[in-house]
GROMACS .gro file of C-alpha atoms in nm:
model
  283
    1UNK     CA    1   2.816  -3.158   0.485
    2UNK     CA    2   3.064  -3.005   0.213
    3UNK     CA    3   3.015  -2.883  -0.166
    4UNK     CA    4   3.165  -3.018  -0.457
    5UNK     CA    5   3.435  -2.788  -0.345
    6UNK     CA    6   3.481  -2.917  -0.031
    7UNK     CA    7   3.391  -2.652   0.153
    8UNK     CA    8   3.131  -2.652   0.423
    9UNK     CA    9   2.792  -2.632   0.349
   10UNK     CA   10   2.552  -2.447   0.658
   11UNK     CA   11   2.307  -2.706   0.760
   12UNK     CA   12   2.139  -2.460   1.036
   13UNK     CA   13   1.903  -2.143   0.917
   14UNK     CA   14   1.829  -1.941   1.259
   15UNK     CA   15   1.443  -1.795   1.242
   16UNK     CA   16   1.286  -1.600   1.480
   17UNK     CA   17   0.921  -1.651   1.213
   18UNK     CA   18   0.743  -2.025   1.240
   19UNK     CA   19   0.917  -2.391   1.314
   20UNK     CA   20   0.778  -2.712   1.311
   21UNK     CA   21   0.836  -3.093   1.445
   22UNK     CA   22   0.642  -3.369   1.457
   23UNK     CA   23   0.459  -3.257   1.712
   24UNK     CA   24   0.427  -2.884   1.717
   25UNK     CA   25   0.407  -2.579   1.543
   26UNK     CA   26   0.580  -2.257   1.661
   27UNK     CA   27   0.528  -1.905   1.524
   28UNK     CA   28   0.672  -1.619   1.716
   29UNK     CA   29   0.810  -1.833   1.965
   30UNK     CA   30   0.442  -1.881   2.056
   31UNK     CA   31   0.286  -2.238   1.992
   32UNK     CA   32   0.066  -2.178   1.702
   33UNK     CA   33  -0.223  -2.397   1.826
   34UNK     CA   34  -0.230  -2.346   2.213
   35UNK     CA   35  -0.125  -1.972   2.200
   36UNK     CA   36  -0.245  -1.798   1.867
   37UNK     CA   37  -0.525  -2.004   1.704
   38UNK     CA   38  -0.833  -1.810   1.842
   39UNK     CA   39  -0.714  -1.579   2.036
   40UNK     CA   40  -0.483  -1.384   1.810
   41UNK     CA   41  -0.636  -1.175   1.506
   42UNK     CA   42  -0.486  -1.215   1.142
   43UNK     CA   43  -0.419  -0.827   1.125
   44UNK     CA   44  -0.239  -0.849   1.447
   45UNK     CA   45  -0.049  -1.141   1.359
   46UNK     CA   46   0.083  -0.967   1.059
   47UNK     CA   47   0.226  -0.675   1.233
   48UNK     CA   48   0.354  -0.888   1.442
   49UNK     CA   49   0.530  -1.088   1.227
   50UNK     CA   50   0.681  -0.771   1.034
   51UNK     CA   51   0.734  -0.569   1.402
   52UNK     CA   52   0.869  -0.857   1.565
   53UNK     CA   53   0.650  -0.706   1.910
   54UNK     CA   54   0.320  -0.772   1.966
   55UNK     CA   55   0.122  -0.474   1.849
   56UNK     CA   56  -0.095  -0.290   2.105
   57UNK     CA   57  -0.495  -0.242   2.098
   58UNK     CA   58  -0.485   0.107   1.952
   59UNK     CA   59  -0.237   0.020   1.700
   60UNK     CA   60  -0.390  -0.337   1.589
   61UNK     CA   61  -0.709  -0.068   1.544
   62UNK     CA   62  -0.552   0.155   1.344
   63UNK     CA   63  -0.329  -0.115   1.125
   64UNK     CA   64  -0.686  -0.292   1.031
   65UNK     CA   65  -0.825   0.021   0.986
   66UNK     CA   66  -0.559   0.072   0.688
   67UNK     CA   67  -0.606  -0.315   0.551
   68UNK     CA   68  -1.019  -0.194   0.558
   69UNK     CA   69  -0.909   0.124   0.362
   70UNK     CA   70  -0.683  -0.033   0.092
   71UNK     CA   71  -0.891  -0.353   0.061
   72UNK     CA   72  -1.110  -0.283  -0.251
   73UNK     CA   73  -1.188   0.017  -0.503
   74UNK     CA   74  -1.353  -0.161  -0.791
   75UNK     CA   75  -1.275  -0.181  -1.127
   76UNK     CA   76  -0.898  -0.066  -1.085
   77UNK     CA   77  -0.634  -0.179  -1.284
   78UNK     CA   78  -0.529  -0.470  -1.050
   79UNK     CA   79  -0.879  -0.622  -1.026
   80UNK     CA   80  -0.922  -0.600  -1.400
   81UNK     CA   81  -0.562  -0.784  -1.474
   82UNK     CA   82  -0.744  -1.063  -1.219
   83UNK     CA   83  -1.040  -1.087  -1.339
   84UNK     CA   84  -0.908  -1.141  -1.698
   85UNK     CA   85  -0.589  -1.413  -1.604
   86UNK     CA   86  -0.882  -1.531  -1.434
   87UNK     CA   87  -1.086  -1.534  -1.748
   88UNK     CA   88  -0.780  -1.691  -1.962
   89UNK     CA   89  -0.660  -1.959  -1.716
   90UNK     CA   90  -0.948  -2.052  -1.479
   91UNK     CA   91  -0.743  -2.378  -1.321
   92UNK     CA   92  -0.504  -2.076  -1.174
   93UNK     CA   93  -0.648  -1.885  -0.913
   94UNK     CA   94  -0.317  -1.781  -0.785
   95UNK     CA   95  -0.208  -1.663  -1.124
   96UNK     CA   96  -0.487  -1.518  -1.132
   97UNK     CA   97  -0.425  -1.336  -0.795
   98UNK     CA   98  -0.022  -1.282  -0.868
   99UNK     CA   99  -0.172  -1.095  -1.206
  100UNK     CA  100  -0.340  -0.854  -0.946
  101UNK     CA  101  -0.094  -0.805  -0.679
  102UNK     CA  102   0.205  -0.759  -0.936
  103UNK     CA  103   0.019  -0.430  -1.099
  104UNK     CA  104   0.061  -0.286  -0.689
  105UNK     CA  105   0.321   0.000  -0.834
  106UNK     CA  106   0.382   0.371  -0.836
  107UNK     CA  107   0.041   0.476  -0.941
  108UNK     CA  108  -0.212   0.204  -0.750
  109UNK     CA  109  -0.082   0.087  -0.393
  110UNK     CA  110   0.292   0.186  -0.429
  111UNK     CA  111   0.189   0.532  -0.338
  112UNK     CA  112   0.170   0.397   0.077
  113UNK     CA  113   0.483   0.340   0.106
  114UNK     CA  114   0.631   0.639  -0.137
  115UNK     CA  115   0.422   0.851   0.104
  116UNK     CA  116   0.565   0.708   0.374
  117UNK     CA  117   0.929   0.709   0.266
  118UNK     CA  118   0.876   1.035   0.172
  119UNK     CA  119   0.769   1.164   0.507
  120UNK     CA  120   1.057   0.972   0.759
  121UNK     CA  121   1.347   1.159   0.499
  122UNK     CA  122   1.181   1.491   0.570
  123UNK     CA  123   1.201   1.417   0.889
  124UNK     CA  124   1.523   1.284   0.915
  125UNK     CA  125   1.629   1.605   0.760
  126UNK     CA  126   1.438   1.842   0.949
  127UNK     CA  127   1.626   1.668   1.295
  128UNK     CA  128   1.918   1.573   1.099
  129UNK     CA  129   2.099   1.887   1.246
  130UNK     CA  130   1.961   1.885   1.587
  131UNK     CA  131   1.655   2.075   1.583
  132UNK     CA  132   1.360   1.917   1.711
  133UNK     CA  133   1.037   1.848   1.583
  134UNK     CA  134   0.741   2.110   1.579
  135UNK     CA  135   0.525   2.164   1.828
  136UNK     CA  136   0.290   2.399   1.665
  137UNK     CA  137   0.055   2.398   1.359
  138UNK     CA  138   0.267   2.636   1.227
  139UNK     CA  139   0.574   2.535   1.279
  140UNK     CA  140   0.477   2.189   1.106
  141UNK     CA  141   0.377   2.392   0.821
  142UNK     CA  142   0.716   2.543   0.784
  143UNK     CA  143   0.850   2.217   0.781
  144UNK     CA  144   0.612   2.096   0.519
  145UNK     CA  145   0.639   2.361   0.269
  146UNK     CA  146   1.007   2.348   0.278
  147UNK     CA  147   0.932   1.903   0.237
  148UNK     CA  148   0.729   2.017  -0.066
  149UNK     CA  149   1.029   2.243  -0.223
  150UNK     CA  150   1.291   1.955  -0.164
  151UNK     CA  151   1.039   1.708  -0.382
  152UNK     CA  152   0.989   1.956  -0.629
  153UNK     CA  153   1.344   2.067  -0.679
  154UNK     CA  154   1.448   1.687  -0.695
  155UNK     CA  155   1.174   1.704  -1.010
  156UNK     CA  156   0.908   1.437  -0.833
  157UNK     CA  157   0.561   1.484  -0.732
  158UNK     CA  158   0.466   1.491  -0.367
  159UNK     CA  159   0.328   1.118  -0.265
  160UNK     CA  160   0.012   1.148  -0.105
  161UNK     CA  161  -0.146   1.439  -0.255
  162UNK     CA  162  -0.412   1.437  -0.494
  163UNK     CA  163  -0.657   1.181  -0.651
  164UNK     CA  164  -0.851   1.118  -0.969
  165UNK     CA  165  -1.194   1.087  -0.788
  166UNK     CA  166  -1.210   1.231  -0.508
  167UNK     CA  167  -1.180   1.617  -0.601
  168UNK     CA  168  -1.285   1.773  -0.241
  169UNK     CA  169  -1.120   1.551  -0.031
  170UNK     CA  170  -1.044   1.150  -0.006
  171UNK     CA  171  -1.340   1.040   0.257
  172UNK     CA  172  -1.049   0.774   0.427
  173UNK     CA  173  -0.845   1.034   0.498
  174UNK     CA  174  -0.988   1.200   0.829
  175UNK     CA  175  -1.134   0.909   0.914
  176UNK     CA  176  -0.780   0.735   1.005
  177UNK     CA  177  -0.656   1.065   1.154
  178UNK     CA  178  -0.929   1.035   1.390
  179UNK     CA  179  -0.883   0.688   1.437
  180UNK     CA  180  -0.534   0.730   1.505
  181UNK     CA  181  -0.539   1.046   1.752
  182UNK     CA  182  -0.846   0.833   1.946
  183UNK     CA  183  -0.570   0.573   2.010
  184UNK     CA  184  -0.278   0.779   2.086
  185UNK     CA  185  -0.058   0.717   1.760
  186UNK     CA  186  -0.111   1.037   1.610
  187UNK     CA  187   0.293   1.068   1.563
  188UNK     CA  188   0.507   1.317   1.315
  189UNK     CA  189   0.423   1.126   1.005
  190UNK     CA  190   0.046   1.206   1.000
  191UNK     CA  191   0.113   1.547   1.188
  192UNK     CA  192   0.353   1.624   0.860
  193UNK     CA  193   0.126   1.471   0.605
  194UNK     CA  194  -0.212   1.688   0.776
  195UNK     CA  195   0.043   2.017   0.733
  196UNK     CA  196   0.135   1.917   0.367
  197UNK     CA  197  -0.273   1.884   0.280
  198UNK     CA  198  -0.256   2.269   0.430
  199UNK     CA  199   0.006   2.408   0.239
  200UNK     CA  200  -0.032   2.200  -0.055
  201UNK     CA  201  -0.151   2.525  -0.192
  202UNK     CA  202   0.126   2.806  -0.143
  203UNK     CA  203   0.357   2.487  -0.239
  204UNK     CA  204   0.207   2.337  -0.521
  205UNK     CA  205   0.005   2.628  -0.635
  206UNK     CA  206  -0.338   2.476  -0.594
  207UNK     CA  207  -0.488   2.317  -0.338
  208UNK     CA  208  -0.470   1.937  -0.343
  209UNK     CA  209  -0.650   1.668  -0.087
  210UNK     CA  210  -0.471   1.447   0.075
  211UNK     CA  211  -0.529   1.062  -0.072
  212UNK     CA  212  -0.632   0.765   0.120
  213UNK     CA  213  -0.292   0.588   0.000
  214UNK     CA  214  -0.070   0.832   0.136
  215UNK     CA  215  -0.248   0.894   0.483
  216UNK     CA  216  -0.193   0.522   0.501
  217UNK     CA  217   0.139   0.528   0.476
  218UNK     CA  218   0.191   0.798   0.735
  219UNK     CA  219  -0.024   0.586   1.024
  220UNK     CA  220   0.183   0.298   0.905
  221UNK     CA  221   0.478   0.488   0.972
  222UNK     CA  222   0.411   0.598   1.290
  223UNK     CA  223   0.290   0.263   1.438
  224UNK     CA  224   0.706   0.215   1.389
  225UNK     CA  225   0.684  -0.016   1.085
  226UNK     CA  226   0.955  -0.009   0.833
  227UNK     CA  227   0.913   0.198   0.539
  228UNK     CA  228   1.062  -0.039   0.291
  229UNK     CA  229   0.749  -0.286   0.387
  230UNK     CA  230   0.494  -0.038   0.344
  231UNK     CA  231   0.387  -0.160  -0.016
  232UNK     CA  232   0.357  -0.467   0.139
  233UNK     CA  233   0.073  -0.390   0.366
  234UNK     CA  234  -0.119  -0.252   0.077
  235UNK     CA  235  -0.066  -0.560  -0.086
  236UNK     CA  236  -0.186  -0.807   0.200
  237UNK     CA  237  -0.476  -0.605   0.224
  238UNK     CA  238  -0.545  -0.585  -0.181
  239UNK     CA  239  -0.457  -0.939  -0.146
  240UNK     CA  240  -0.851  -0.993  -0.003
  241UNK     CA  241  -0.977  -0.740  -0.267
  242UNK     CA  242  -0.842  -0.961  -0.528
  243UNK     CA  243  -0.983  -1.277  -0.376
  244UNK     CA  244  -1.331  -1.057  -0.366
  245UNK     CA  245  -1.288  -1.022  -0.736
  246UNK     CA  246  -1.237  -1.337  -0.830
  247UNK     CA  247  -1.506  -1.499  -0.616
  248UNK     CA  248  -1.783  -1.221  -0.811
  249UNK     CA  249  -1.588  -1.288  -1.124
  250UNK     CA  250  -1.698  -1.645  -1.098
  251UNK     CA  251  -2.066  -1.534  -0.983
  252UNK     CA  252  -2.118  -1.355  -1.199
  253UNK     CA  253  -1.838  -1.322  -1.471
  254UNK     CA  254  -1.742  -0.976  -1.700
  255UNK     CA  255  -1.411  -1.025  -1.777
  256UNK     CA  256  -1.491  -1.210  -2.135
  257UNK     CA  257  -1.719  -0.811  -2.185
  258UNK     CA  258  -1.390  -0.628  -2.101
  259UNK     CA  259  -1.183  -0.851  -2.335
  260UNK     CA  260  -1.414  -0.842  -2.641
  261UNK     CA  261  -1.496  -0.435  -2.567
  262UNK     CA  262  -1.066  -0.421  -2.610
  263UNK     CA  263  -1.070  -0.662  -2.895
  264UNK     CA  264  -1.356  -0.513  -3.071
  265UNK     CA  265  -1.243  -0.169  -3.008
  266UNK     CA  266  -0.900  -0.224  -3.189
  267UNK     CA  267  -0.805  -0.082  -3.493
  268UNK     CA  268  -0.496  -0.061  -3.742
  269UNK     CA  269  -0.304   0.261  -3.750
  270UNK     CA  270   0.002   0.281  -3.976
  271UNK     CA  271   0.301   0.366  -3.776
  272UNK     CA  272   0.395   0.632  -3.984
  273UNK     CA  273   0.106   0.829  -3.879
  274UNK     CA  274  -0.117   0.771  -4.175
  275UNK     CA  275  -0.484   0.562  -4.208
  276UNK     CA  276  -0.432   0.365  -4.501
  277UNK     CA  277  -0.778   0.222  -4.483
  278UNK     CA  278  -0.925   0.577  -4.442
  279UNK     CA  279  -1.169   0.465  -4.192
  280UNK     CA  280  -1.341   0.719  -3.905
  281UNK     CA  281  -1.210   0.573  -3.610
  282UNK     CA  282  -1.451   0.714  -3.424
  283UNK     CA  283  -1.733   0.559  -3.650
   0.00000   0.00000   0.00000
């Protein structure tokens, strides 16, 4: 086969993902009906797919234990832009759902793999000249107070640190620590990210817990997965969330509340600064 051109066109796309014939399906190189229907979960399937090796127990655990953690947590700004495309076109569920999964950015979701990212290049810098990794609590707190200077000196907040609820302490956080040292992938990413949360105060200058996103992206990162597919993850498993949404959205349905509260709510100001109407906004 040629182009208008006359040049070749390729006619054969290698894969190492899913095939099919008439006959059979294959995913993996497995056959999807004899060898994976039933007997393989979707979490591990997923890693797979991404890992390109089947995934141990442990680390199918603690991978599902991060879809669990990243699932749902309410009213955010993805289930809202759902619920609402939801709300405006009702024959598009997966508009609906694309309208939730595209707000996954820097401040909701992005922050697993920025967390993530951010911990391999410290790292990768830390070894970069030969030295090894700690071995001690404190020597993993040297290396994260001088991760915390690089960020700051580059002028960018440290992923990972901080949220807007939880005040004391993100309640997902320990728990996939634990999780993770139970099963034996405990590796340099969380052991970094636990020493940041220590020394978040002498680097930041307050202490700061450490968020649910970012310890996430640290167990992701030491089950081997790459970095640059982190934000993926958070969106497979937001991906159910959304679907969550949508299904109480049509049970029992708020999105016309938030719309008219927004509409309602609105009011002219004059661009110049000035209320020409000399309404009370507040009133």
């Amino acid at each position: 086969m040629t182009d208008t051109t006359g040049r070749p066109v390729r006619t054969e796309f290698p894969t190492s993902l899913g095939t099919s014939s008439a006959t059979e399906i294959k995913l993996l190189g497995q056959d999807l009906a004899g060898d994976l229907m039933g007997k393989v979960g979707f979490g591990e399937l997923a890693f797979w797919m991404v890992a390109m090796r089947r995934p141990t127990s442990g680390e199918v655990r603690v991978f599902e234990a991060v879809l669990v953690a990243l699932t749902d947590h309410g009213f955010t700004p993805t289930a809202i832009a759902a619920r609402v495309t939801y709300l405006s076109a009702p024959d598009s569920l997966q508009g609906a759902l694309a309208a939730g999964l595209l707000g996954g950015g820097s401040r909701f979701l992005g922050v697993t793999e920025d967390s993530g990212t951010f911990l391999s290049a410290a790292l990768a810098a830390h070894t970069a000249d030969g030295r090894s990794l700690p071995d001690t609590d404190e020597g993993w707190d040297e290396l994260a107070l001088d991760a915390i200077a690089r960020q700051r000196r580059s002028g960018k907040l440290v992923p990972g640190l901080g949220h807007p609820n939880h005040k004391d302490g993100d309640p997902r956080t320990p728990v996939l620590i634990s999780i993770a040292a139970e099963e034996g992938v405990r590796g340099p990413h969380l052991q970094l990210f636990e020493a940041i949360g220590r020394m978040s105060g002498r680097g930041v200058g307050r202490h700061l817990p450490l968020n649910g996103a970012g310890v996430c992206g640290a167990a992701l990162a030491d089950l081997g997965l790459p970095t640059e597919m982190l934000r993926g993850f958070a969106l497979l498993a937001r991906c159910a969330g959304l679907v969550g949404q949508l299904a109480e959205e049509r049970r029992n349905p708020i999105a016309n509340d938030i719309y008219m509260n927004a509409d309602r709510g609105a009011y002219y100001v004059d661009p110049t600064g000035s209320n020409p109407t000399g309404a009370d906004p507040a009133t």
